[in-house]
Amino acid sequence: MAKKKTITSELEPMQIGDRKEFPAVLCTGIRSMASMLGFKWNRVYRTETDREKRVVVVTRVE
């Protein structure tokens, strides 16, 4: 059985400069988790929305 992907498991291995896209329906959760996990792990994530593609893009910047 395949392991379920979580927001945490997607953000944790990111290196500086990496970008990940998430569906627009997760917008609020992604922004919140990026902020909270960035604080917890002493990292900085930037989030932006792409309205045309209907995704939220998370970039690790520090």
mmCIF file of C-alpha atoms in Angstrom:
data_model
loop_
_atom_site.group_PDB
_atom_site.id
_atom_site.type_symbol
_atom_site.label_atom_id
_atom_site.label_comp_id
_atom_site.label_asym_id
_atom_site.label_seq_id
_atom_site.Cartn_x
_atom_site.Cartn_y
_atom_site.Cartn_z
ATOM 1 C CA MET A 1 0.000 0.000 0.000
ATOM 2 C CA ALA A 2 1.398 3.402 -1.010
ATOM 3 C CA LYS A 3 2.084 5.893 1.755
ATOM 4 C CA LYS A 4 -0.244 8.899 1.730
ATOM 5 C CA LYS A 5 1.499 12.170 0.892
ATOM 6 C CA THR A 6 0.969 14.920 3.436
ATOM 7 C CA ILE A 7 1.794 18.608 3.345
ATOM 8 C CA THR A 8 4.498 17.991 5.945
ATOM 9 C CA SER A 9 6.076 15.144 3.960
ATOM 10 C CA GLU A 10 6.076 17.333 0.839
ATOM 11 C CA LEU A 11 7.655 20.418 2.491
ATOM 12 C CA GLU A 12 10.237 18.765 4.742
ATOM 13 C CA PRO A 13 12.701 17.509 2.071
ATOM 14 C CA MET A 14 12.638 20.787 0.102
ATOM 15 C CA GLN A 15 15.987 22.465 -0.474
ATOM 16 C CA ILE A 16 16.478 26.227 -0.947
ATOM 17 C CA GLY A 17 15.114 27.164 -4.368
ATOM 18 C CA ASP A 18 12.800 24.125 -4.660
ATOM 19 C CA ARG A 19 9.193 24.755 -5.716
ATOM 20 C CA LYS A 20 6.127 22.567 -5.233
ATOM 21 C CA GLU A 21 2.626 23.031 -6.606
ATOM 22 C CA PHE A 22 -0.529 22.140 -4.684
ATOM 23 C CA PRO A 23 -4.168 22.287 -5.853
ATOM 24 C CA ALA A 24 -6.086 25.493 -5.193
ATOM 25 C CA VAL A 25 -8.545 23.723 -2.852
ATOM 26 C CA LEU A 26 -5.666 23.376 -0.350
ATOM 27 C CA CYS A 27 -4.826 27.098 -0.436
ATOM 28 C CA THR A 28 -5.609 27.967 3.190
ATOM 29 C CA GLY A 29 -4.040 24.786 4.577
ATOM 30 C CA ILE A 30 -0.870 25.122 2.501
ATOM 31 C CA ARG A 31 -0.282 28.741 3.514
ATOM 32 C CA SER A 32 -0.855 27.955 7.170
ATOM 33 C CA MET A 33 1.355 24.861 7.165
ATOM 34 C CA ALA A 34 4.172 26.630 5.288
ATOM 35 C CA SER A 35 4.168 29.368 7.923
ATOM 36 C CA MET A 36 3.956 27.027 10.917
ATOM 37 C CA LEU A 37 6.473 24.467 9.626
ATOM 38 C CA GLY A 38 8.856 27.231 8.525
ATOM 39 C CA PHE A 39 8.874 28.507 12.100
ATOM 40 C CA LYS A 40 9.236 25.001 13.542
ATOM 41 C CA TRP A 41 12.121 24.037 11.240
ATOM 42 C CA ASN A 42 13.712 27.534 11.105
ATOM 43 C CA ARG A 43 13.080 27.859 7.357
ATOM 44 C CA VAL A 44 11.381 30.426 5.143
ATOM 45 C CA TYR A 45 8.762 29.449 2.584
ATOM 46 C CA ARG A 46 7.055 31.801 0.119
ATOM 47 C CA THR A 47 3.610 31.018 -1.248
ATOM 48 C CA GLU A 48 1.924 32.397 -4.335
ATOM 49 C CA THR A 49 -1.178 31.554 -6.304
ATOM 50 C CA ASP A 50 -1.374 30.857 -10.007
ATOM 51 C CA ARG A 51 -4.978 31.591 -10.921
ATOM 52 C CA GLU A 52 -4.642 30.319 -14.491
ATOM 53 C CA LYS A 53 -3.319 26.903 -13.421
ATOM 54 C CA ARG A 54 -5.468 26.874 -10.230
ATOM 55 C CA VAL A 55 -2.503 25.994 -7.978
ATOM 56 C CA VAL A 56 -0.648 27.329 -4.960
ATOM 57 C CA VAL A 57 3.122 27.388 -5.430
ATOM 58 C CA VAL A 58 5.356 26.996 -2.369
ATOM 59 C CA THR A 59 9.012 28.004 -2.720
ATOM 60 C CA ARG A 60 11.667 27.469 -0.069
ATOM 61 C CA VAL A 61 13.694 30.671 0.052
ATOM 62 C CA GLU A 62 15.827 30.185 3.160
#
